[in-house]
XYZ file of C-alpha atoms in Angstrom:
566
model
C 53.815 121.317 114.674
C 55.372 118.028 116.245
C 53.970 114.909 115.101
C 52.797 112.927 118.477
C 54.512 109.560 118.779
C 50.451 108.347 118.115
C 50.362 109.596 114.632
C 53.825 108.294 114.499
C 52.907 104.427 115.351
C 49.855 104.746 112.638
C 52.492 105.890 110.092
C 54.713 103.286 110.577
C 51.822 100.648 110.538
C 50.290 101.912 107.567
C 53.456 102.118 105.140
C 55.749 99.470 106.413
C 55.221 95.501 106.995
C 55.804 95.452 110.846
C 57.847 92.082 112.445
C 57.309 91.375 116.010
C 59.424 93.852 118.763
C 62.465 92.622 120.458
C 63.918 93.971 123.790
C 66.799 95.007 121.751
C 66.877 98.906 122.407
C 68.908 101.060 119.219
C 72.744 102.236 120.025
C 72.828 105.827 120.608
C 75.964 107.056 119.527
C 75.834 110.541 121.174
C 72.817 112.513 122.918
C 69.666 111.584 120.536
C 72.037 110.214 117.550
C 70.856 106.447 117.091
C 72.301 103.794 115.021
C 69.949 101.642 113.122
C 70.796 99.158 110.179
C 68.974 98.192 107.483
C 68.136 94.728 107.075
C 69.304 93.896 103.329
C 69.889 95.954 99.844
C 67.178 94.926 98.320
C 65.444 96.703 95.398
C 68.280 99.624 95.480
C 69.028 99.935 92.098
C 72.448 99.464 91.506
C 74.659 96.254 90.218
C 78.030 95.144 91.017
C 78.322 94.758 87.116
C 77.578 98.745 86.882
C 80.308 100.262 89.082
C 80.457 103.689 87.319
C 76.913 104.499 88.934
C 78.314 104.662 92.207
C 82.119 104.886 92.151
C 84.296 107.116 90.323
C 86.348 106.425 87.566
C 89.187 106.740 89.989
C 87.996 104.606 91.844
C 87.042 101.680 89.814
C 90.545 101.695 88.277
C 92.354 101.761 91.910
C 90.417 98.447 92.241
C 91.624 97.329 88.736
C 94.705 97.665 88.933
C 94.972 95.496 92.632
C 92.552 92.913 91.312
C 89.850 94.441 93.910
C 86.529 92.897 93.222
C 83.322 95.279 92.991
C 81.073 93.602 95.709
C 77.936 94.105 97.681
C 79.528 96.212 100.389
C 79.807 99.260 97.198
C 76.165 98.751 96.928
C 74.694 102.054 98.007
C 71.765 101.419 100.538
C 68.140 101.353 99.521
C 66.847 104.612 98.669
C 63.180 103.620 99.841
C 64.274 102.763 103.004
C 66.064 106.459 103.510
C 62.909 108.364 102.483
C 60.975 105.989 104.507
C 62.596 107.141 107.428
C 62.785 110.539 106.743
C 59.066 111.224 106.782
C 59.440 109.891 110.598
C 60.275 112.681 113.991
C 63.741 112.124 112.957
C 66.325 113.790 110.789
C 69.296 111.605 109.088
C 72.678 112.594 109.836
C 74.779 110.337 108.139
C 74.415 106.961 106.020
C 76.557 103.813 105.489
C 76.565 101.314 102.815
C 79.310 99.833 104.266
C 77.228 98.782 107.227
C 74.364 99.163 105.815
C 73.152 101.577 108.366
C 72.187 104.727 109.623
C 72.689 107.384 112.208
C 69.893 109.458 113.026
C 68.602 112.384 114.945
C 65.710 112.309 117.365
C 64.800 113.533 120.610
C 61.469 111.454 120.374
C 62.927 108.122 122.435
C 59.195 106.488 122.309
C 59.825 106.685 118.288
C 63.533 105.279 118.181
C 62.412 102.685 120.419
C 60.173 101.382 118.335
C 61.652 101.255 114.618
C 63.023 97.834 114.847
C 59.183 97.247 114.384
C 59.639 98.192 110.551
C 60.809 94.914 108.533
C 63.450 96.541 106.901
C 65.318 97.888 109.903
C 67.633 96.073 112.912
C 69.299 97.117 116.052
C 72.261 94.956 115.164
C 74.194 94.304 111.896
C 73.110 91.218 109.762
C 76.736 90.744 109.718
C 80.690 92.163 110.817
C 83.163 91.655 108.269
C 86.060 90.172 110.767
C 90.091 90.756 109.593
C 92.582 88.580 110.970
C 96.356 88.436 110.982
C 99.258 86.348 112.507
C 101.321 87.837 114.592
C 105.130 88.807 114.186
C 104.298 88.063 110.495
C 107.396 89.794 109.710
C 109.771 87.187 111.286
C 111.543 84.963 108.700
C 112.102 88.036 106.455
C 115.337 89.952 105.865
C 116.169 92.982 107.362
C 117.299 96.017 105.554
C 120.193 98.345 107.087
C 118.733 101.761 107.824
C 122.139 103.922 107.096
C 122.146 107.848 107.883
C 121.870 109.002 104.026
C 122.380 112.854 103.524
C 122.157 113.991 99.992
C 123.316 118.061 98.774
C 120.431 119.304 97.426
C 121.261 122.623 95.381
C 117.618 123.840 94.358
C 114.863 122.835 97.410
C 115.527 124.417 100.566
C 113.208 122.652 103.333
C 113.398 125.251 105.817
C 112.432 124.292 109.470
C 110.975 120.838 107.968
C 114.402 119.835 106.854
C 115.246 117.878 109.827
C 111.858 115.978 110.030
C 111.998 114.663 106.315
C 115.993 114.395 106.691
C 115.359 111.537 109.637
C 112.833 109.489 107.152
C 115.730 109.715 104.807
C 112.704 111.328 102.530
C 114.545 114.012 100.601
C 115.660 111.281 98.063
C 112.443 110.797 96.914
C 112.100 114.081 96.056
C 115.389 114.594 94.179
C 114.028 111.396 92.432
C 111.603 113.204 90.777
C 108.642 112.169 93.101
C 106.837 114.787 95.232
C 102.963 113.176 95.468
C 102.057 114.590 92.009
C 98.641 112.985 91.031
C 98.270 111.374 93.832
C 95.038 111.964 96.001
C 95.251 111.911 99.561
C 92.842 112.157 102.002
C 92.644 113.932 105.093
C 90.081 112.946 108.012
C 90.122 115.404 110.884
C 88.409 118.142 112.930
C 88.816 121.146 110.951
C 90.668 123.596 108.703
C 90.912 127.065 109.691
C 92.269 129.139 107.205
C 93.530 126.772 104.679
C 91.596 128.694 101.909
C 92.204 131.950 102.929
C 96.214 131.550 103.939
C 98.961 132.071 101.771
C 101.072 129.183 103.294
C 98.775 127.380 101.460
C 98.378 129.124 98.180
C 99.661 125.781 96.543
C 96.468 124.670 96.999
C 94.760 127.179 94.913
C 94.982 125.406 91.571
C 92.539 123.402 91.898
C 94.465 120.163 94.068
C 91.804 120.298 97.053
C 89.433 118.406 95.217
C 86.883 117.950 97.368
C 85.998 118.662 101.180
C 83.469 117.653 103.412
C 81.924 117.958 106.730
C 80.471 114.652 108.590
C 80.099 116.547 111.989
C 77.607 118.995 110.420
C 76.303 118.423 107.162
C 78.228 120.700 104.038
C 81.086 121.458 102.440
C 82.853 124.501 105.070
C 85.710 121.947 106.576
C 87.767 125.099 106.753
C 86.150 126.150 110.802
C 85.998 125.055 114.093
C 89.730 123.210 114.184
C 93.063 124.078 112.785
C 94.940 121.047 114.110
C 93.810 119.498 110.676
C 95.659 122.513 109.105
C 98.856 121.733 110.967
C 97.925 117.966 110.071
C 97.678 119.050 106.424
C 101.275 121.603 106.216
C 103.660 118.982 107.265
C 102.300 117.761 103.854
C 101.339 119.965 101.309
C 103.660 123.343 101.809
C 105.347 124.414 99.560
C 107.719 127.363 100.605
C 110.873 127.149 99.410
C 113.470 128.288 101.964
C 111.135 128.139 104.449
C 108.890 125.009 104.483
C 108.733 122.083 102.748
C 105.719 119.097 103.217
C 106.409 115.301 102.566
C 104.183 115.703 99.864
C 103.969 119.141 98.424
C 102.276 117.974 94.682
C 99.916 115.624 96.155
C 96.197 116.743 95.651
C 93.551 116.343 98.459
C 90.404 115.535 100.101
C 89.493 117.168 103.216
C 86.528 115.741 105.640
C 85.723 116.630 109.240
C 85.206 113.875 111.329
C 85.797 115.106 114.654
C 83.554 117.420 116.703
C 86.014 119.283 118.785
C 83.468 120.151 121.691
C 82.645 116.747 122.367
C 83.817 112.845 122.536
C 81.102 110.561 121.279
C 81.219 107.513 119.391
C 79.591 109.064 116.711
C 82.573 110.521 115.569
C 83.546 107.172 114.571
C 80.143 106.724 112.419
C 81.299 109.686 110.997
C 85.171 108.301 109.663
C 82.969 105.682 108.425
C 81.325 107.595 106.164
C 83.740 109.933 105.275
C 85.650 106.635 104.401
C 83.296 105.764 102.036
C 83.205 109.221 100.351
C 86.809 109.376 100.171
C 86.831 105.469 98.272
C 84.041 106.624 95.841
C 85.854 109.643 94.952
C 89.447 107.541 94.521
C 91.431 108.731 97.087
C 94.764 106.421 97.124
C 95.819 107.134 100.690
C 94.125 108.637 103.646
C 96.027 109.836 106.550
C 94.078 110.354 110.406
C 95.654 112.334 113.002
C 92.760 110.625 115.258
C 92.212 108.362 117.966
C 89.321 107.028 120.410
C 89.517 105.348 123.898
C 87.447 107.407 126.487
C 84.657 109.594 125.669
C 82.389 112.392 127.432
C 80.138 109.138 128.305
C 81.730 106.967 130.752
C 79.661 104.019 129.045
C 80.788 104.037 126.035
C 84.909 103.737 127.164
C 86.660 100.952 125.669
C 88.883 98.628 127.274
C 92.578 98.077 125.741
C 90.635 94.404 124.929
C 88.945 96.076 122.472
C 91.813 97.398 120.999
C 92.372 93.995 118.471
C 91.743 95.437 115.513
C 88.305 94.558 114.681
C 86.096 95.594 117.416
C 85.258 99.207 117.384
C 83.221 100.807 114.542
C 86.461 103.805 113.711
C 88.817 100.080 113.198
C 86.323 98.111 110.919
C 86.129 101.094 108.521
C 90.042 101.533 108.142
C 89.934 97.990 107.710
C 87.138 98.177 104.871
C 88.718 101.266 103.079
C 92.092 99.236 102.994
C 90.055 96.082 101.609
C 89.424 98.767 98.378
C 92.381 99.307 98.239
C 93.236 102.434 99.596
C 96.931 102.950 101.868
C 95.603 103.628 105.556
C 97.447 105.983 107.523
C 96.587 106.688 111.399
C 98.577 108.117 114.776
C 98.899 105.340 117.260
C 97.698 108.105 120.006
C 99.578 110.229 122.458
C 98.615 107.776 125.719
C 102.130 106.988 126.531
C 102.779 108.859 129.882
C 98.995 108.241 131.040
C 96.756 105.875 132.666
C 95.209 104.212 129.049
C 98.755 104.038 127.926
C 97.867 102.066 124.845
C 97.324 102.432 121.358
C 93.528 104.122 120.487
C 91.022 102.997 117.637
C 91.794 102.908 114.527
C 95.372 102.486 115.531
C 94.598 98.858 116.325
C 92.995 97.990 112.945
C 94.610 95.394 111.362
C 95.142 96.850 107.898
C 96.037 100.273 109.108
C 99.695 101.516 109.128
C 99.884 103.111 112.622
C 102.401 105.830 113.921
C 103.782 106.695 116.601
C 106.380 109.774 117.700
C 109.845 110.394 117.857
C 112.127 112.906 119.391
C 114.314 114.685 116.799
C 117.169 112.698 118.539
C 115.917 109.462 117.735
C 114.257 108.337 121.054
C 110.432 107.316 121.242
C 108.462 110.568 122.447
C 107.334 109.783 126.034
C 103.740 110.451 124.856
C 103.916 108.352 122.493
C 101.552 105.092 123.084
C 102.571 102.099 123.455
C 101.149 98.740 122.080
C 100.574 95.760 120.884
C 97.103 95.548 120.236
C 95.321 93.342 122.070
C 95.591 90.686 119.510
C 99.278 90.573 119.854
C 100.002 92.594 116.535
C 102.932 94.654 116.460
C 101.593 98.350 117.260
C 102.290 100.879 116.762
C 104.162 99.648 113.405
C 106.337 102.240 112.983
C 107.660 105.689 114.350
C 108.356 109.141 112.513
C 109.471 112.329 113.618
C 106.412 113.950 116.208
C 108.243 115.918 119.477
C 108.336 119.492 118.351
C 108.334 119.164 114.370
C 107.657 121.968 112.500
C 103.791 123.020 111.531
C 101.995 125.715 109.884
C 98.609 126.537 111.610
C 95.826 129.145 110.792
C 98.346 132.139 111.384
C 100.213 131.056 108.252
C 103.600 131.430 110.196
C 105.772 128.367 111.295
C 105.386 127.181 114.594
C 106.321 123.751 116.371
C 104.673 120.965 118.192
C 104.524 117.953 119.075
C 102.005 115.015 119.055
C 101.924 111.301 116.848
C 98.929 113.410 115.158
C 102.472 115.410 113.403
C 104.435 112.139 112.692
C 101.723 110.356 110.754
C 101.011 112.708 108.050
C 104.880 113.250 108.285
C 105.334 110.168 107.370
C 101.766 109.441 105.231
C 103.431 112.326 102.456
C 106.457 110.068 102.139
C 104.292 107.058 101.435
C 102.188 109.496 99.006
C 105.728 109.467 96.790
C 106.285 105.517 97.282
C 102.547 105.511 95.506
C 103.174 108.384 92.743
C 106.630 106.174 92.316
C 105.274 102.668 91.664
C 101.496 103.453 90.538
C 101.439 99.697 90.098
C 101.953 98.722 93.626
C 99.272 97.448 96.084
C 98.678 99.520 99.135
C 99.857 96.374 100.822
C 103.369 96.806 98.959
C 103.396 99.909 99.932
C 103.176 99.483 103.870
C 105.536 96.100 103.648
C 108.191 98.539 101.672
C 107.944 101.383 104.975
C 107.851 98.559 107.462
C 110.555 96.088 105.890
C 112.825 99.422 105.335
C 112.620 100.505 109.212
C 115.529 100.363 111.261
C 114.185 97.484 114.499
C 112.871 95.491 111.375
C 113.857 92.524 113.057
C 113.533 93.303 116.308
C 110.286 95.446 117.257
C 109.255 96.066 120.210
C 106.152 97.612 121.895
C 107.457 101.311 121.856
C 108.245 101.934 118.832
C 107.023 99.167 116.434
C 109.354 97.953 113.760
C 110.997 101.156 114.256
C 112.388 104.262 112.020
C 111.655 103.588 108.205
C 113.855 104.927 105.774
C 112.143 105.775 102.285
C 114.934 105.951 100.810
C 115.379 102.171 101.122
C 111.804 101.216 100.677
C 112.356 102.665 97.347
C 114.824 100.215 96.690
C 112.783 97.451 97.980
C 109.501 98.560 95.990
C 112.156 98.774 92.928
C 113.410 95.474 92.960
C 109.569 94.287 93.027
C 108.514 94.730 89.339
C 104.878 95.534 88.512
C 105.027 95.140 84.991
C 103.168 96.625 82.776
C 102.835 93.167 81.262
C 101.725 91.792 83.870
C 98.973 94.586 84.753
C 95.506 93.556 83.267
C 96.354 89.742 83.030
C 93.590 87.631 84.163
C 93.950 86.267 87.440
C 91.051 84.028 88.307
C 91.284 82.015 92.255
C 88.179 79.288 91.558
C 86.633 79.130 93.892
C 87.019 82.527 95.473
C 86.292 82.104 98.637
C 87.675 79.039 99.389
C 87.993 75.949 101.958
C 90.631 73.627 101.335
C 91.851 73.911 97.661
C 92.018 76.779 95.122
C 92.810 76.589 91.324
C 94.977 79.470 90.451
C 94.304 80.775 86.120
C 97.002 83.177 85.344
C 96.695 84.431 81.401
C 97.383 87.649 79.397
C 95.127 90.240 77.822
C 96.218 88.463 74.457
C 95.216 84.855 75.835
C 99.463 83.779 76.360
C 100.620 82.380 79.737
C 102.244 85.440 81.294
C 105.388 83.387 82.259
C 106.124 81.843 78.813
C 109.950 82.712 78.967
C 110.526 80.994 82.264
C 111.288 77.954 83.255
C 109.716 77.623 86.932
C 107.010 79.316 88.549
C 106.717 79.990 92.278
C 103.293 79.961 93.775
C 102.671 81.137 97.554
C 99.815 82.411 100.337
C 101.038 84.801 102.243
C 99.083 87.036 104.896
C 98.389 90.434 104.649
C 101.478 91.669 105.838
C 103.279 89.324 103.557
C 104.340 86.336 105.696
C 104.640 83.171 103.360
C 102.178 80.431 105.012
C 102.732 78.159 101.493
C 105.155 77.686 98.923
C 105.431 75.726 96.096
C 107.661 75.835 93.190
C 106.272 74.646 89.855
C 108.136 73.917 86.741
C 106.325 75.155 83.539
C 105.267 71.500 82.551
C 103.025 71.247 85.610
C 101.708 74.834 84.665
C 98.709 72.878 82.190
C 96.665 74.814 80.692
C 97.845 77.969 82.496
C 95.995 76.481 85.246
C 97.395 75.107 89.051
C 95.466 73.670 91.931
C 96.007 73.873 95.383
C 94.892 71.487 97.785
C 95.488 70.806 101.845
C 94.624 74.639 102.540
C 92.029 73.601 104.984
C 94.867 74.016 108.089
C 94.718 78.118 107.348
C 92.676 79.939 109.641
C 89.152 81.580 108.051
C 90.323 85.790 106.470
C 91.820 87.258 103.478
C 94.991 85.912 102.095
C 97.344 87.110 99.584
C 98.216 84.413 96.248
C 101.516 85.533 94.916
C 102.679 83.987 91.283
C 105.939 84.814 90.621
C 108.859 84.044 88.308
C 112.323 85.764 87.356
C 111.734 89.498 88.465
C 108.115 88.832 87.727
C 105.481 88.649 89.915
C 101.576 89.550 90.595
C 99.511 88.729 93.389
C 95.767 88.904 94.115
C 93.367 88.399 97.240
C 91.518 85.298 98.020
C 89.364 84.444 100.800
C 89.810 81.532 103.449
C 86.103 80.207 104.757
C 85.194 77.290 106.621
């Protein structure tokens, strides 16, 4: 029997200490889907010091090895505060500990409207983690030449996707050896018909899906409703000789639904959230979104192309968080192009998210292809890949084409799966700086097509003449304080307790932003370097956000994040 909202109210004062009502009414994501958030992570249970309770081993070590600090945002939320609400009219459909928040189901409005009552739970966030960036942040660095490199390759025949890797100059990477093997990628999308039954994707079968998920409706099926995340997924992952080859045929994978295919709600983008955070715990290394979200089934909730600067809808703030871990984001910049929106859609826009838009096999930018910048005046979509009639597998298991920036992304995201399997020491920001910096309008981007063509072959080169030494890896890089306001002492030791840059004579120091832009530069002989230890001062000019400290020397170099506050 349905509890009446009375017996509801009496609950609710009985178990809970009850704060005083606002006007504020909760966000309702879809039809009876609600967002609430929780007001703290109190009493939960878990410590930042304890990692391997909630994150993988995976995981942790992806955060190890870029210097990524464990922090409250891992926390998982309070357990009490779940089971509190779940004795309520409701039902919970998903749960961030990101935001701290939840999304629940209820058609009992009187209830919903009255939960902010409960001390523990808000209509709003307490806070929104807020990225920023300089634009053209690209503009005093060199470009590199983007030559037309064809190589004879005697023993993999790529079929109909030998064109599409053949523009991204990929095929090099493979004959180098690297193919995505042990690397984990994730896939968010709305469905994969077939993929465990079809033989196109037999590669699969030993055990390299190693996990899937579904946001939309609760479970582990991902393989219904949608096979345009099977077409996402081939242009990756095949493995046919002589008839199809992916970007990334050895890469392993992690497959969530996101997107409900019979309807446009924001909820969808509650529901990358959380599949964000799955895909993080579990140690994915890159995830790749054939996704995008402007206009929706309810007029209301339509953004504007203002929103679209980076940090303002809920799908952009989670690729923005999952990159903060550490993780090599991966999105299509939309297929507005030839329409009214024209723009870029959400996450495209985030400001840590590598965004993708289409290409005809010719080399021209896809008509449908959207156009940017953001709104904040960052260079969108960043760069282009092959997207007008590429060749796909779908649920049939037979080769078919189309076209779409959903097609160039993971195109592209397979290639970037090989940069990672290549240099397992690199950041995910050396990653994306090696793809953009290699792309063929470098210097010169532009609003269609972003900084243009990359060529992997050459952001091999550039990644290679980067060393990420093993001698450097697991040297103790301590920014006090961390975060900062207007001066920073840099530590930089060993494991065994030596100065890492012993043999040299100078050491560079800079503070570059998070697409690599030096903002300051100093060069410090090994006498100043006392006691392995260098301050800092006059950084109070740099605007409040996350910042990258670079130490260098020789063919040496690490860097780490730091955080500007006021």
């Amino acid at each position: 029997m349905k509890t009446t909202y009375k017996t509801i109210v009496i609950f609710i004062l009985l178990s809970c200490t009850v704060k005083y009502a606002t006007a504020q009414k909760a966000y309702e994501l879809a039809p009876n889907y609600y967002l609430l958030y929780f007001t703290d992570k109190n009493g939960n249970g878990y410590q930042t010091g304890k990692p391997e309770d909630f994150l993988s081993e995976r995981a942790i070590m992806r955060r190890k090895k870029q210097l990524i600090a464990i922090n409250e945002s891992d926390l998982p939320v309070n357990r009490s505060y779940t089971d509190s609400l779940s004795k309520l009219d409701l039902k919970i459909h998903n749960i961030s500990k990101w935001f701290n928040a939840v999304c629940v189901y209820s058609t009992n409005k009187a209830l919903i409207d009255t939960l902010n009552r409960i001390s523990f739970i808000s209509f709003e966030p307490k806070n929104n983690p807020v990225f920023t960036m300089q634009n053209n942040v690209f503009k005093n660095l060199p470009a590199i030449e983007n030559e037309a490199k064809k190589t004879t390759d005697d023993y993999i025949l790529y079929g109909a996707a030998g064109e599409q890797i053949d523009l991204l100059n990929g095929r090099a990477l493979h004959l180098a050896g690297f193919r995505g093997n042990n690397v984990l990628v994730g896939i968010f999308d709305g469905g994969f018909v077939n993929v465990n039954r079809n033989a196109s994707f037999a590669n699969l079968a030993n055990g390299r899906i190693i996990a899937t998920r579904d946001f939309v409706d609760g479970g582990k099926n991902v393989f219904v409703f949608s096979d345009h995340g099977t077409k996402v997924l081939s242009t990756i992952s095949t493995n046919l000789p002589g008839e199809f080859i992916g970007t990334a045929p050895m890469a392993s994978f992690v497959l969530c639904r996101t997107e409900n295919t019979l309807s446009e709600y924001r909820i969808e983008e509650f529901n990358w959230l959380c599949a964000a955070e799955y895909a993080d715990s579990i140690g994915v290394q890159l995830i790749n979104s054939s996704l995008g979200y402007s206009e929706f089934d309810d007029e209301n909730q339509h953004y504007t192309y203002q929103q679209m600067n980076g940090n303002s809808t809920i799908i952009s703030r989670a690729a923005n968080l999952l990159a903060s871990k550490g993780v090599v984001i991966i999105t299509s910049a939309g297929n507005s192009g030839s329409s009214n929106w024209h723009y870029i859609t959400a996450p495209a826009d985030a400001v840590q998210a590598l965004s993708v838009g289409a290409i005809e096999m010719n080399g021209e930018k896809a008509s449908f292809s959207s156009f940017g910048p953001s709104a904040s005046g960052m260079v969108k979509p960043d760069v282009v890949a092959p997207g007008q009639a590429v060749a796909v597998i779908g649920s049939s298991g037979t080769v078919n084409f189309s076209s779409g920036t959903s097609f160039a992304s993971p195109i592209l995201a397979g290639l970037a799966a090989c940069l990672i399997e290549a240099f397992p020491n690199a950041s995910n920001t050396d990653i994306l700086n090696a793809i953009r910096q290699s792309s063929n309008k470098f210097s010169s981007p532009d609003s269609g097509v972003g900084y243009g063509l990359p060529s992997f072959s050459d952001a091999f080169e550039i990644l290679k003449n980067n060393n990420f030494s093993p001698e450097l890896s697991g040297a103790l890089l301590a920014p006090i304080p961390n975060p900062f306001i207007d001066n920073l002492d840099i530590f930089l030791v060993s494991k065994s307790g030596n100065a890492v840059f012993n043999s040299f004579d100078s050491i560079k120091v800079e503070i570059l932003t998070l697409h690599g832009k030096p903002i300051v530069t100093e060069i410090i002989s090994k006498s100043e370097f006392m006691n392995y230890k260098k301050n800092l001062q006059g950084l109070s000019h740099l605007s409040t956000g996350i910042y990258f400290a670079k130490i260098s020397s020789g063919n040496n170099a690490f860097m780490f994040k730091i955080l500007k506050t006021n």
